[in-house]
PDB file of C-alpha atoms in Angstrom:
ATOM      1  CA  MET U 240      -1.386  13.408  -0.444  1.00 54.00           C
ATOM      2  CA  SER U 241      -1.709  17.082   0.277  1.00 44.00           C
ATOM      3  CA  GLU U 242       1.736  17.637  -1.156  1.00 45.00           C
ATOM      4  CA  ASN U 243       1.682  19.843  -4.256  1.00 42.00           C
ATOM      5  CA  PRO U 244       4.445  19.130  -6.778  1.00 41.00           C
ATOM      6  CA  ASP U 245       5.744  22.361  -8.154  1.00 40.00           C
ATOM      7  CA  SER U 246       4.822  23.145 -11.729  1.00 34.00           C
ATOM      8  CA  PRO U 247       7.603  24.525 -13.964  1.00 32.00           C
ATOM      9  CA  ALA U 248       6.679  26.005 -17.311  1.00 33.00           C
ATOM     10  CA  ALA U 249       8.723  23.857 -19.657  1.00 31.00           C
ATOM     11  CA  PRO U 250       6.900  21.654 -22.212  1.00 28.00           C
ATOM     12  CA  THR U 251       6.115  18.093 -21.170  1.00 30.00           C
ATOM     13  CA  ALA U 252       6.380  14.892 -23.134  1.00 32.00           C
ATOM     14  CA  GLY U 253       3.393  12.766 -23.805  1.00 35.00           C
ATOM     15  CA  ASN U 254      -0.220  13.607 -22.978  1.00 36.00           C
ATOM     16  CA  PRO U 255      -0.523  16.358 -20.334  1.00 31.00           C
ATOM     17  CA  VAL U 256      -2.795  15.785 -17.394  1.00 31.00           C
ATOM     18  CA  THR U 257      -5.730  18.189 -17.263  1.00 29.00           C
ATOM     19  CA  PRO U 258      -7.186  17.436 -13.842  1.00 30.00           C
ATOM     20  CA  GLY U 259      -9.707  20.253 -13.987  1.00 30.00           C
ATOM     21  CA  SER U 260     -11.319  18.735 -17.081  1.00 28.00           C
ATOM     22  CA  GLN U 261     -12.878  15.726 -15.371  1.00 29.00           C
ATOM     23  CA  ALA U 262     -13.906  14.593 -11.948  1.00 32.00           C
ATOM     24  CA  SER U 263     -11.427  12.851  -9.711  1.00 37.00           C
ATOM     25  CA  PHE U 264     -14.061  10.125  -9.813  1.00 37.00           C
ATOM     26  CA  GLY U 265     -13.069   9.505 -13.414  1.00 37.00           C
ATOM     27  CA  THR U 266     -15.955   9.223 -15.829  1.00 42.00           C
ATOM     28  CA  TYR U 267     -18.441   9.612 -13.004  1.00 42.00           C
ATOM     29  CA  ARG U 268     -18.919  13.316 -13.716  1.00 47.00           C
ATOM     30  CA  ARG U 269     -21.898  13.467 -11.362  1.00 51.00           C
ATOM     31  CA  GLN U 270     -19.443  13.349  -8.456  1.00 56.00           C
ATOM     32  CA  PRO U 271     -17.763  16.547  -7.288  1.00 53.00           C
ATOM     33  CA  VAL U 272     -14.069  16.811  -8.030  1.00 46.00           C
ATOM     34  CA  SER U 273     -11.621  16.117  -5.208  1.00 51.00           C
ATOM     35  CA  PHE U 274      -8.600  17.910  -6.703  1.00 47.00           C
ATOM     36  CA  VAL U 275      -7.951  21.324  -8.198  1.00 48.00           C
ATOM     37  CA  ARG U 276      -6.274  22.313 -11.442  1.00 45.00           C
ATOM     38  CA  ARG U 277      -2.485  22.369 -11.033  1.00 51.00           C
ATOM     39  CA  GLY U 278       0.506  22.531 -13.349  1.00 56.00           C
ATOM     40  CA  THR U 279       1.670  19.293 -14.950  1.00 66.00           C
ATOM     41  CA  ARG U 280       4.688  20.272 -17.017  1.00 79.00           C
ATOM     42  CA  LEU U 281       8.143  18.866 -16.412  1.00 74.00           C
ATOM     43  CA  GLN U 282      11.632  20.252 -16.767  1.00 71.00           C
ATOM     44  CA  GLY U 283      15.167  19.427 -15.789  1.00 81.00           C
ATOM     45  CA  ARG U 284      15.664  16.269 -13.719  1.00 82.00           C
ATOM     46  CA  ARG U 285      11.946  15.453 -13.698  1.00 85.00           C
ATOM     47  CA  GLN U 286      11.749  15.513 -17.506  1.00 90.00           C
ATOM     48  CA  ALA U 287      14.934  13.471 -17.727  1.00 86.00           C
ATOM     49  CA  ALA U 288      13.589  10.936 -15.219  1.00 84.00           C
ATOM     50  CA  TRP U 289      10.373  10.605 -17.184  1.00 93.00           C
ATOM     51  CA  ASP U 290      12.223  10.136 -20.468  1.00 88.00           C
ATOM     52  CA  GLN U 291      14.595   7.540 -18.996  1.00 93.00           C
ATOM     53  CA  HIS U 292      12.376   5.558 -16.701  1.00 94.00           C
ATOM     54  CA  ALA U 293       8.707   5.873 -17.722  1.00 96.00           C
ATOM     55  CA  ASP U 294       8.805   2.818 -20.027  1.00 96.00           C
ATOM     56  CA  ALA U 295      10.033   0.660 -17.149  1.00 97.00           C
ATOM     57  CA  PHE U 296       7.930   1.880 -14.250  1.00 98.00           C
ATOM     58  CA  VAL U 297       4.847   3.778 -15.501  1.00 98.00           C
ATOM     59  CA  VAL U 298       1.823   1.557 -16.074  1.00 98.00           C
ATOM     60  CA  ASP U 299       0.460   2.021 -19.577  1.00 96.00           C
ATOM     61  CA  VAL U 300      -3.167   2.710 -18.628  1.00 97.00           C
ATOM     62  CA  PRO U 301      -5.612   2.780 -21.558  1.00 96.00           C
ATOM     63  CA  ARG U 302      -7.683   5.930 -21.386  1.00 94.00           C
ATOM     64  CA  HIS U 303     -11.446   6.423 -21.664  1.00 91.00           C
ATOM     65  CA  VAL U 304     -12.731  10.031 -21.761  1.00 89.00           C
ATOM     66  CA  ALA U 305      -9.859  12.000 -20.214  1.00 89.00           C
ATOM     67  CA  ASP U 306      -6.136  11.990 -19.668  1.00 89.00           C
ATOM     68  CA  THR U 307      -6.282  10.388 -16.231  1.00 94.00           C
ATOM     69  CA  SER U 308      -9.343   8.198 -16.844  1.00 96.00           C
ATOM     70  CA  VAL U 309      -9.144   4.377 -17.046  1.00 97.00           C
ATOM     71  CA  HIS U 310     -10.802   2.416 -19.801  1.00 98.00           C
ATOM     72  CA  PRO U 311     -13.444   0.264 -18.136  1.00 96.00           C
ATOM     73  CA  ASP U 312     -12.201  -2.865 -19.924  1.00 97.00           C
ATOM     74  CA  TYR U 313      -8.643  -2.543 -18.603  1.00 98.00           C
ATOM     75  CA  VAL U 314      -7.531  -4.772 -15.758  1.00 98.00           C
ATOM     76  CA  PHE U 315      -4.096  -4.445 -14.103  1.00 99.00           C
ATOM     77  CA  ASP U 316      -2.165  -7.722 -14.079  1.00 99.00           C
ATOM     78  CA  ALA U 317       0.263  -7.389 -11.171  1.00 99.00           C
ATOM     79  CA  ALA U 318       1.929 -10.744 -11.748  1.00 99.00           C
ATOM     80  CA  ALA U 319       2.662  -9.855 -15.336  1.00 98.00           C
ATOM     81  CA  GLU U 320       3.831  -6.339 -14.465  1.00 98.00           C
ATOM     82  CA  PHE U 321       6.206  -7.330 -11.678  1.00 99.00           C
ATOM     83  CA  GLY U 322       7.102 -10.790 -13.004  1.00 98.00           C
ATOM     84  CA  ARG U 323       6.078 -12.589  -9.788  1.00 99.00           C
ATOM     85  CA  GLU U 324       3.312 -13.269  -7.320  1.00 98.00           C
ATOM     86  CA  ALA U 325       3.577 -11.026  -4.244  1.00 99.00           C
ATOM     87  CA  PRO U 326       1.336  -9.062  -1.890  1.00 99.00           C
ATOM     88  CA  LEU U 327       0.297  -5.777  -3.562  1.00 99.00           C
ATOM     89  CA  VAL U 328       0.271  -2.463  -1.666  1.00 99.00           C
ATOM     90  CA  VAL U 329      -1.478   0.444  -3.328  1.00 99.00           C
ATOM     91  CA  GLU U 330      -0.974   4.073  -2.326  1.00 99.00           C
ATOM     92  CA  ILE U 331      -3.613   6.520  -3.515  1.00 99.00           C
ATOM     93  CA  GLY U 332      -2.318  10.061  -3.893  1.00 97.00           C
ATOM     94  CA  SER U 333       1.378   9.141  -3.640  1.00 98.00           C
ATOM     95  CA  GLY U 334       2.502  12.757  -4.020  1.00 95.00           C
ATOM     96  CA  LEU U 335       6.270  12.983  -4.390  1.00 95.00           C
ATOM     97  CA  GLY U 336       6.755   9.286  -3.766  1.00 98.00           C
ATOM     98  CA  GLU U 337       8.529   9.594  -0.425  1.00 98.00           C
ATOM     99  CA  ALA U 338       6.346   7.116   1.485  1.00 98.00           C
ATOM    100  CA  VAL U 339       5.821   4.451  -1.236  1.00 99.00           C
ATOM    101  CA  VAL U 340       9.437   4.345  -2.380  1.00 99.00           C
ATOM    102  CA  ALA U 341      10.797   4.082   1.181  1.00 99.00           C
ATOM    103  CA  ALA U 342       8.335   1.340   1.930  1.00 99.00           C
ATOM    104  CA  ALA U 343       9.256  -0.541  -1.260  1.00 99.00           C
ATOM    105  CA  GLU U 344      12.940  -0.388  -0.344  1.00 99.00           C
ATOM    106  CA  ALA U 345      12.223  -1.664   3.190  1.00 99.00           C
ATOM    107  CA  ASN U 346       9.890  -4.447   1.971  1.00 99.00           C
ATOM    108  CA  PRO U 347      11.363  -6.082  -1.152  1.00 99.00           C
ATOM    109  CA  GLU U 348       9.053  -9.063  -0.695  1.00 99.00           C
ATOM    110  CA  ARG U 349       6.056  -6.857  -1.532  1.00 99.00           C
ATOM    111  CA  ASP U 350       5.032  -5.009  -4.683  1.00 99.00           C
ATOM    112  CA  PHE U 351       3.821  -1.422  -4.659  1.00 99.00           C
ATOM    113  CA  LEU U 352       1.587   0.633  -6.954  1.00 99.00           C
ATOM    114  CA  ALA U 353       1.685   4.413  -6.610  1.00 99.00           C
ATOM    115  CA  VAL U 354      -1.463   6.133  -7.943  1.00 98.00           C
ATOM    116  CA  GLU U 355      -1.279   9.867  -8.603  1.00 97.00           C
ATOM    117  CA  VAL U 356      -2.908  12.257 -11.106  1.00 94.00           C
ATOM    118  CA  TYR U 357      -0.115  14.849 -11.202  1.00 94.00           C
ATOM    119  CA  ARG U 358       2.785  14.041 -13.491  1.00 94.00           C
ATOM    120  CA  PRO U 359       5.416  16.133 -11.594  1.00 94.00           C
ATOM    121  CA  GLY U 360       4.795  13.982  -8.513  1.00 94.00           C
ATOM    122  CA  LEU U 361       5.142  10.792 -10.547  1.00 96.00           C
ATOM    123  CA  ALA U 362       8.347  12.071 -12.123  1.00 96.00           C
ATOM    124  CA  ASN U 363       9.724  12.691  -8.638  1.00 95.00           C
ATOM    125  CA  THR U 364       8.732   9.139  -7.777  1.00 98.00           C
ATOM    126  CA  LEU U 365      10.613   7.832 -10.816  1.00 97.00           C
ATOM    127  CA  LEU U 366      13.713   9.672  -9.611  1.00 97.00           C
ATOM    128  CA  ARG U 367      13.531   8.027  -6.218  1.00 98.00           C
ATOM    129  CA  ILE U 368      12.918   4.555  -7.708  1.00 98.00           C
ATOM    130  CA  ALA U 369      15.931   4.903 -10.025  1.00 96.00           C
ATOM    131  CA  GLN U 370      18.192   6.295  -7.307  1.00 96.00           C
ATOM    132  CA  ARG U 371      17.484   3.254  -5.151  1.00 98.00           C
ATOM    133  CA  GLY U 372      17.569   0.702  -7.913  1.00 98.00           C
ATOM    134  CA  LEU U 373      14.128  -0.707  -7.044  1.00 99.00           C
ATOM    135  CA  THR U 374      12.193  -3.162  -9.184  1.00 98.00           C
ATOM    136  CA  ASN U 375       9.063  -3.571  -6.941  1.00 99.00           C
ATOM    137  CA  VAL U 376       7.375  -0.240  -7.614  1.00 99.00           C
ATOM    138  CA  ARG U 377       5.118   0.893 -10.449  1.00 99.00           C
ATOM    139  CA  VAL U 378       3.338   4.190 -10.888  1.00 98.00           C
ATOM    140  CA  ALA U 379      -0.025   4.880 -12.483  1.00 98.00           C
ATOM    141  CA  GLN U 380      -1.313   8.269 -13.600  1.00 96.00           C
ATOM    142  CA  ALA U 381      -4.987   7.642 -13.009  1.00 97.00           C
ATOM    143  CA  ASN U 382      -8.101   8.576 -11.109  1.00 96.00           C
ATOM    144  CA  ALA U 383      -8.302   6.675  -7.816  1.00 97.00           C
ATOM    145  CA  PRO U 384     -11.953   5.612  -7.944  1.00 97.00           C
ATOM    146  CA  GLU U 385     -11.499   4.085 -11.405  1.00 98.00           C
ATOM    147  CA  VAL U 386      -8.387   2.275 -10.258  1.00 98.00           C
ATOM    148  CA  LEU U 387     -10.234   0.782  -7.305  1.00 99.00           C
ATOM    149  CA  GLY U 388     -13.502   0.279  -9.099  1.00 98.00           C
ATOM    150  CA  SER U 389     -12.392  -1.523 -12.258  1.00 98.00           C
ATOM    151  CA  MET U 390      -8.614  -1.410 -12.962  1.00 99.00           C
ATOM    152  CA  LEU U 391      -7.575  -3.549 -10.000  1.00 99.00           C
ATOM    153  CA  PRO U 392      -9.007  -7.068  -9.814  1.00 99.00           C
ATOM    154  CA  ALA U 393     -11.460  -7.497  -6.950  1.00 99.00           C
ATOM    155  CA  GLY U 394      -9.734  -8.739  -3.824  1.00 99.00           C
ATOM    156  CA  SER U 395      -6.238  -8.246  -5.214  1.00 99.00           C
ATOM    157  CA  VAL U 396      -4.853  -5.655  -2.793  1.00 99.00           C
ATOM    158  CA  ALA U 397      -3.202  -6.551   0.498  1.00 99.00           C
ATOM    159  CA  GLU U 398      -2.978  -2.960   1.781  1.00 99.00           C
ATOM    160  CA  LEU U 399      -4.484   0.313   0.615  1.00 99.00           C
ATOM    161  CA  TRP U 400      -2.925   3.567   1.774  1.00 99.00           C
ATOM    162  CA  VAL U 401      -4.559   7.012   1.709  1.00 99.00           C
ATOM    163  CA  PHE U 402      -2.189   9.392   3.500  1.00 98.00           C
ATOM    164  CA  PHE U 403      -2.978  13.091   3.818  1.00 97.00           C
ATOM    165  CA  PRO U 404      -5.565  13.528   1.077  1.00 97.00           C
ATOM    166  CA  ASP U 405      -6.711  17.058   0.297  1.00 96.00           C
ATOM    167  CA  PRO U 406      -8.716  18.052   3.394  1.00 95.00           C
ATOM    168  CA  TRP U 407     -11.038  20.520   1.641  1.00 93.00           C
ATOM    169  CA  HIS U 408     -11.329  22.191   5.040  1.00 86.00           C
ATOM    170  CA  LYS U 409     -14.088  24.650   4.271  1.00 88.00           C
ATOM    171  CA  ALA U 410     -17.480  23.229   5.140  1.00 88.00           C
ATOM    172  CA  LYS U 411     -18.942  23.983   1.719  1.00 92.00           C
ATOM    173  CA  HIS U 412     -16.208  21.881   0.100  1.00 84.00           C
ATOM    174  CA  HIS U 413     -16.494  18.809   2.344  1.00 93.00           C
ATOM    175  CA  LYS U 414     -18.458  17.072  -0.429  1.00 93.00           C
ATOM    176  CA  ARG U 415     -15.237  17.069  -2.435  1.00 93.00           C
ATOM    177  CA  ARG U 416     -13.330  14.968   0.073  1.00 97.00           C
ATOM    178  CA  MET U 417     -12.113  11.638  -1.267  1.00 98.00           C
ATOM    179  CA  VAL U 418     -12.816   9.473   1.814  1.00 98.00           C
ATOM    180  CA  LYS U 419     -16.556   9.045   2.037  1.00 98.00           C
ATOM    181  CA  ASP U 420     -19.078   6.183   1.926  1.00 98.00           C
ATOM    182  CA  SER U 421     -18.866   5.676  -1.834  1.00 98.00           C
ATOM    183  CA  PHE U 422     -15.043   5.502  -1.701  1.00 98.00           C
ATOM    184  CA  ALA U 423     -15.225   2.930   1.092  1.00 99.00           C
ATOM    185  CA  GLU U 424     -17.245   0.676  -1.196  1.00 99.00           C
ATOM    186  CA  LEU U 425     -14.514   0.893  -3.845  1.00 99.00           C
ATOM    187  CA  ALA U 426     -11.788   0.250  -1.254  1.00 99.00           C
ATOM    188  CA  ALA U 427     -13.708  -2.828  -0.059  1.00 99.00           C
ATOM    189  CA  ARG U 428     -13.940  -4.134  -3.625  1.00 99.00           C
ATOM    190  CA  ALA U 429     -10.180  -3.890  -4.204  1.00 99.00           C
ATOM    191  CA  LEU U 430      -8.980  -5.246  -0.815  1.00 99.00           C
ATOM    192  CA  ALA U 431      -8.650  -8.943  -0.042  1.00 99.00           C
ATOM    193  CA  PRO U 432     -10.421 -10.254   3.036  1.00 99.00           C
ATOM    194  CA  GLY U 433      -8.201  -9.331   6.007  1.00 99.00           C
ATOM    195  CA  GLY U 434      -6.542  -6.621   3.946  1.00 99.00           C
ATOM    196  CA  LEU U 435      -5.816  -3.277   5.582  1.00 99.00           C
ATOM    197  CA  TRP U 436      -6.943   0.247   4.675  1.00 99.00           C
ATOM    198  CA  ARG U 437      -4.544   2.711   6.261  1.00 99.00           C
ATOM    199  CA  LEU U 438      -5.533   6.361   6.544  1.00 99.00           C
ATOM    200  CA  ALA U 439      -3.819   9.481   7.846  1.00 99.00           C
ATOM    201  CA  THR U 440      -4.698  13.161   8.005  1.00 98.00           C
ATOM    202  CA  ASP U 441      -3.709  16.272   9.909  1.00 96.00           C
ATOM    203  CA  TRP U 442      -7.229  17.784   9.856  1.00 95.00           C
ATOM    204  CA  SER U 443      -9.447  16.874  12.798  1.00 95.00           C
ATOM    205  CA  SER U 444     -12.744  17.261  10.977  1.00 93.00           C
ATOM    206  CA  TYR U 445     -11.541  14.994   8.187  1.00 96.00           C
ATOM    207  CA  ALA U 446     -10.235  12.514  10.737  1.00 97.00           C
ATOM    208  CA  GLN U 447     -13.687  12.343  12.316  1.00 96.00           C
ATOM    209  CA  GLN U 448     -15.267  11.890   8.875  1.00 97.00           C
ATOM    210  CA  MET U 449     -12.809   9.051   8.073  1.00 99.00           C
ATOM    211  CA  ARG U 450     -13.632   7.374  11.395  1.00 99.00           C
ATOM    212  CA  ASP U 451     -17.353   7.681  10.726  1.00 98.00           C
ATOM    213  CA  VAL U 452     -16.952   6.241   7.189  1.00 99.00           C
ATOM    214  CA  VAL U 453     -15.153   3.162   8.566  1.00 99.00           C
ATOM    215  CA  ALA U 454     -17.716   2.746  11.304  1.00 99.00           C
ATOM    216  CA  ALA U 455     -20.627   2.945   8.854  1.00 99.00           C
ATOM    217  CA  SER U 456     -19.210   0.468   6.353  1.00 99.00           C
ATOM    218  CA  PRO U 457     -20.429  -3.127   6.583  1.00 99.00           C
ATOM    219  CA  ASP U 458     -17.210  -4.179   4.814  1.00 99.00           C
ATOM    220  CA  PHE U 459     -14.693  -2.899   7.359  1.00 99.00           C
ATOM    221  CA  ARG U 460     -13.940  -3.022  11.059  1.00 99.00           C
ATOM    222  CA  ASN U 461     -11.846  -0.483  12.870  1.00 99.00           C
ATOM    223  CA  ALA U 462      -8.737  -2.419  13.900  1.00 99.00           C
ATOM    224  CA  HIS U 463      -8.333  -0.154  16.932  1.00 99.00           C
ATOM    225  CA  ASP U 464     -11.967   0.338  17.856  1.00 98.00           C
ATOM    226  CA  GLY U 465     -12.261   2.172  21.203  1.00 98.00           C
ATOM    227  CA  GLU U 466      -8.524   2.629  21.559  1.00 99.00           C
ATOM    228  CA  ARG U 467      -6.825   5.980  22.290  1.00 99.00           C
ATOM    229  CA  SER U 468      -9.904   7.694  23.641  1.00 98.00           C
ATOM    230  CA  GLY U 469     -10.176  10.396  26.289  1.00 98.00           C
ATOM    231  CA  PRO U 470      -6.869  12.054  27.239  1.00 97.00           C
ATOM    232  CA  ALA U 471      -4.980   9.621  24.925  1.00 98.00           C
ATOM    233  CA  SER U 472      -6.963  10.675  21.891  1.00 98.00           C
ATOM    234  CA  PRO U 473      -5.329  12.853  19.227  1.00 97.00           C
ATOM    235  CA  LEU U 474      -8.734  14.474  18.774  1.00 96.00           C
ATOM    236  CA  THR U 475      -8.798  15.534  22.409  1.00 96.00           C
ATOM    237  CA  ALA U 476      -5.336  17.049  21.836  1.00 95.00           C
ATOM    238  CA  ALA U 477      -6.518  18.829  18.655  1.00 94.00           C
ATOM    239  CA  TRP U 478      -9.521  20.285  20.473  1.00 93.00           C
ATOM    240  CA  ALA U 479      -7.286  21.513  23.270  1.00 92.00           C
ATOM    241  CA  SER U 480      -4.798  23.093  20.881  1.00 90.00           C
ATOM    242  CA  GLY U 481      -7.344  24.857  18.683  1.00 87.00           C
ATOM    243  CA  VAL U 482      -4.911  24.543  15.764  1.00 85.00           C
ATOM    244  CA  ASP U 483      -7.486  23.702  13.102  1.00 80.00           C
ATOM    245  CA  CYS U 484     -10.835  23.586  14.829  1.00 73.00           C
ATOM    246  CA  GLU U 485     -13.119  24.783  17.530  1.00 69.00           C
ATOM    247  CA  ALA U 486     -13.615  22.183  20.245  1.00 72.00           C
ATOM    248  CA  THR U 487     -16.943  20.350  19.983  1.00 72.00           C
ATOM    249  CA  GLY U 488     -16.344  18.706  23.328  1.00 73.00           C
ATOM    250  CA  GLU U 489     -13.788  18.494  26.104  1.00 84.00           C
ATOM    251  CA  SER U 490     -12.760  14.927  25.433  1.00 95.00           C
ATOM    252  CA  ASP U 491     -13.050  12.388  22.636  1.00 96.00           C
ATOM    253  CA  GLU U 492     -14.575   9.357  24.330  1.00 97.00           C
ATOM    254  CA  VAL U 493     -15.047   7.393  21.087  1.00 98.00           C
ATOM    255  CA  GLY U 494     -11.373   6.839  20.201  1.00 99.00           C
ATOM    256  CA  GLY U 495     -10.629   4.299  17.498  1.00 99.00           C
ATOM    257  CA  TRP U 496      -7.350   5.871  16.457  1.00 99.00           C
ATOM    258  CA  ALA U 497      -4.435   3.721  15.378  1.00 99.00           C
ATOM    259  CA  PRO U 498      -0.860   4.276  16.509  1.00 99.00           C
ATOM    260  CA  ARG U 499       1.312   5.970  13.936  1.00 98.00           C
ATOM    261  CA  PHE U 500       1.999   3.497  11.126  1.00 98.00           C
ATOM    262  CA  GLU U 501       5.634   2.577  11.421  1.00 97.00           C
ATOM    263  CA  GLY U 502       5.769   1.785   7.726  1.00 98.00           C
ATOM    264  CA  ARG U 503       5.077   5.446   6.779  1.00 98.00           C
ATOM    265  CA  VAL U 504       8.290   7.450   6.744  1.00 98.00           C
ATOM    266  CA  LEU U 505       8.131  11.026   7.954  1.00 97.00           C
ATOM    267  CA  THR U 506       7.571  12.851   4.629  1.00 96.00           C
ATOM    268  CA  SER U 507       8.351  16.512   4.059  1.00 93.00           C
ATOM    269  CA  PHE U 508       4.593  17.225   4.163  1.00 93.00           C
ATOM    270  CA  GLU U 509       4.011  15.505   7.511  1.00 97.00           C
ATOM    271  CA  ASN U 510       7.106  17.152   8.973  1.00 97.00           C
ATOM    272  CA  LYS U 511       5.759  20.592   8.028  1.00 96.00           C
ATOM    273  CA  ALA U 512       2.442  19.779   9.666  1.00 96.00           C
ATOM    274  CA  LEU U 513       4.116  18.753  12.848  1.00 96.00           C
ATOM    275  CA  THR U 514       6.342  21.813  12.831  1.00 96.00           C
ATOM    276  CA  ALA U 515       3.227  23.930  12.532  1.00 94.00           C
ATOM    277  CA  GLY U 516       1.828  22.247  15.656  1.00 94.00           C
ATOM    278  CA  ARG U 517      -0.774  20.158  13.885  1.00 96.00           C
ATOM    279  CA  VAL U 518      -1.983  16.822  15.221  1.00 97.00           C
ATOM    280  CA  ILE U 519      -1.647  13.669  13.069  1.00 98.00           C
ATOM    281  CA  PHE U 520      -4.477  11.140  13.022  1.00 98.00           C
ATOM    282  CA  ASP U 521      -4.025   7.534  11.921  1.00 99.00           C
ATOM    283  CA  LEU U 522      -6.766   5.007  11.239  1.00 99.00           C
ATOM    284  CA  THR U 523      -6.544   1.345  10.252  1.00 99.00           C
ATOM    285  CA  ALA U 524      -9.572  -0.510   8.889  1.00 99.00           C
ATOM    286  CA  GLU U 525      -9.567  -4.218   8.254  1.00 99.00           C
ATOM    287  CA  ARG U 526     -11.497  -5.689   5.346  1.00 99.00           C
ATOM    288  CA  ILE U 527     -14.061  -8.116   6.714  1.00 98.00           C
TER     289      ILE U 527
END
């Protein structure tokens, strides 16, 4: 998510994350990074949460070449981790854990894996898990493409969530965006047939890119193809508002936008976006 966990200056336990030292695409250094260097140290309640709850809820991911890399031989065993067979929901870029923890509490019959590279965000997630006494959430400090490309068994995921990834709004940085054709291939690998890939962003240009990626993929179909076009389209509303873009047309006649996902709670980040007058875009792609 676009949420940035704050970064206090106290020492942290364990291996620090050094996100600037490798690509967000793990060992695939040829790919441009999709995150920037941020602080990773913990203090106070976050450090205490990590010390008390990491053993129970943080997946012990074997590393390869960097602190958030995933060893290519490692495969996540959800049944062993959760002690049961249940549909698995994976959130990429879980931020402070607001969405995934609320969903886990509301859906005890499902298991949830929160994937995030920044330890402060994961520590916040541990706090929320412990406060609610949940047992159906695990967190993984790992690069998303490696998680989808090798760590998760093929076809093992019921739903994949990517909510408010970094928009990299400058045109020269669009190549750093996470959601692109190569990422769709990884998402397709991880999802079971009929599984859902849910996306959300508050940047109109990224929303269009996401829609185009889904449309171009032979592995997905837009679950709301043609819906919410014209005056009902959030893109038409964004063009009219001029909040984040110059209009490239008067009306979006393509559509394809999903209604707001009811399973996504209103996070602090999304609330700030709405308060600023930004338009929220939702997409739902079904694995063919």
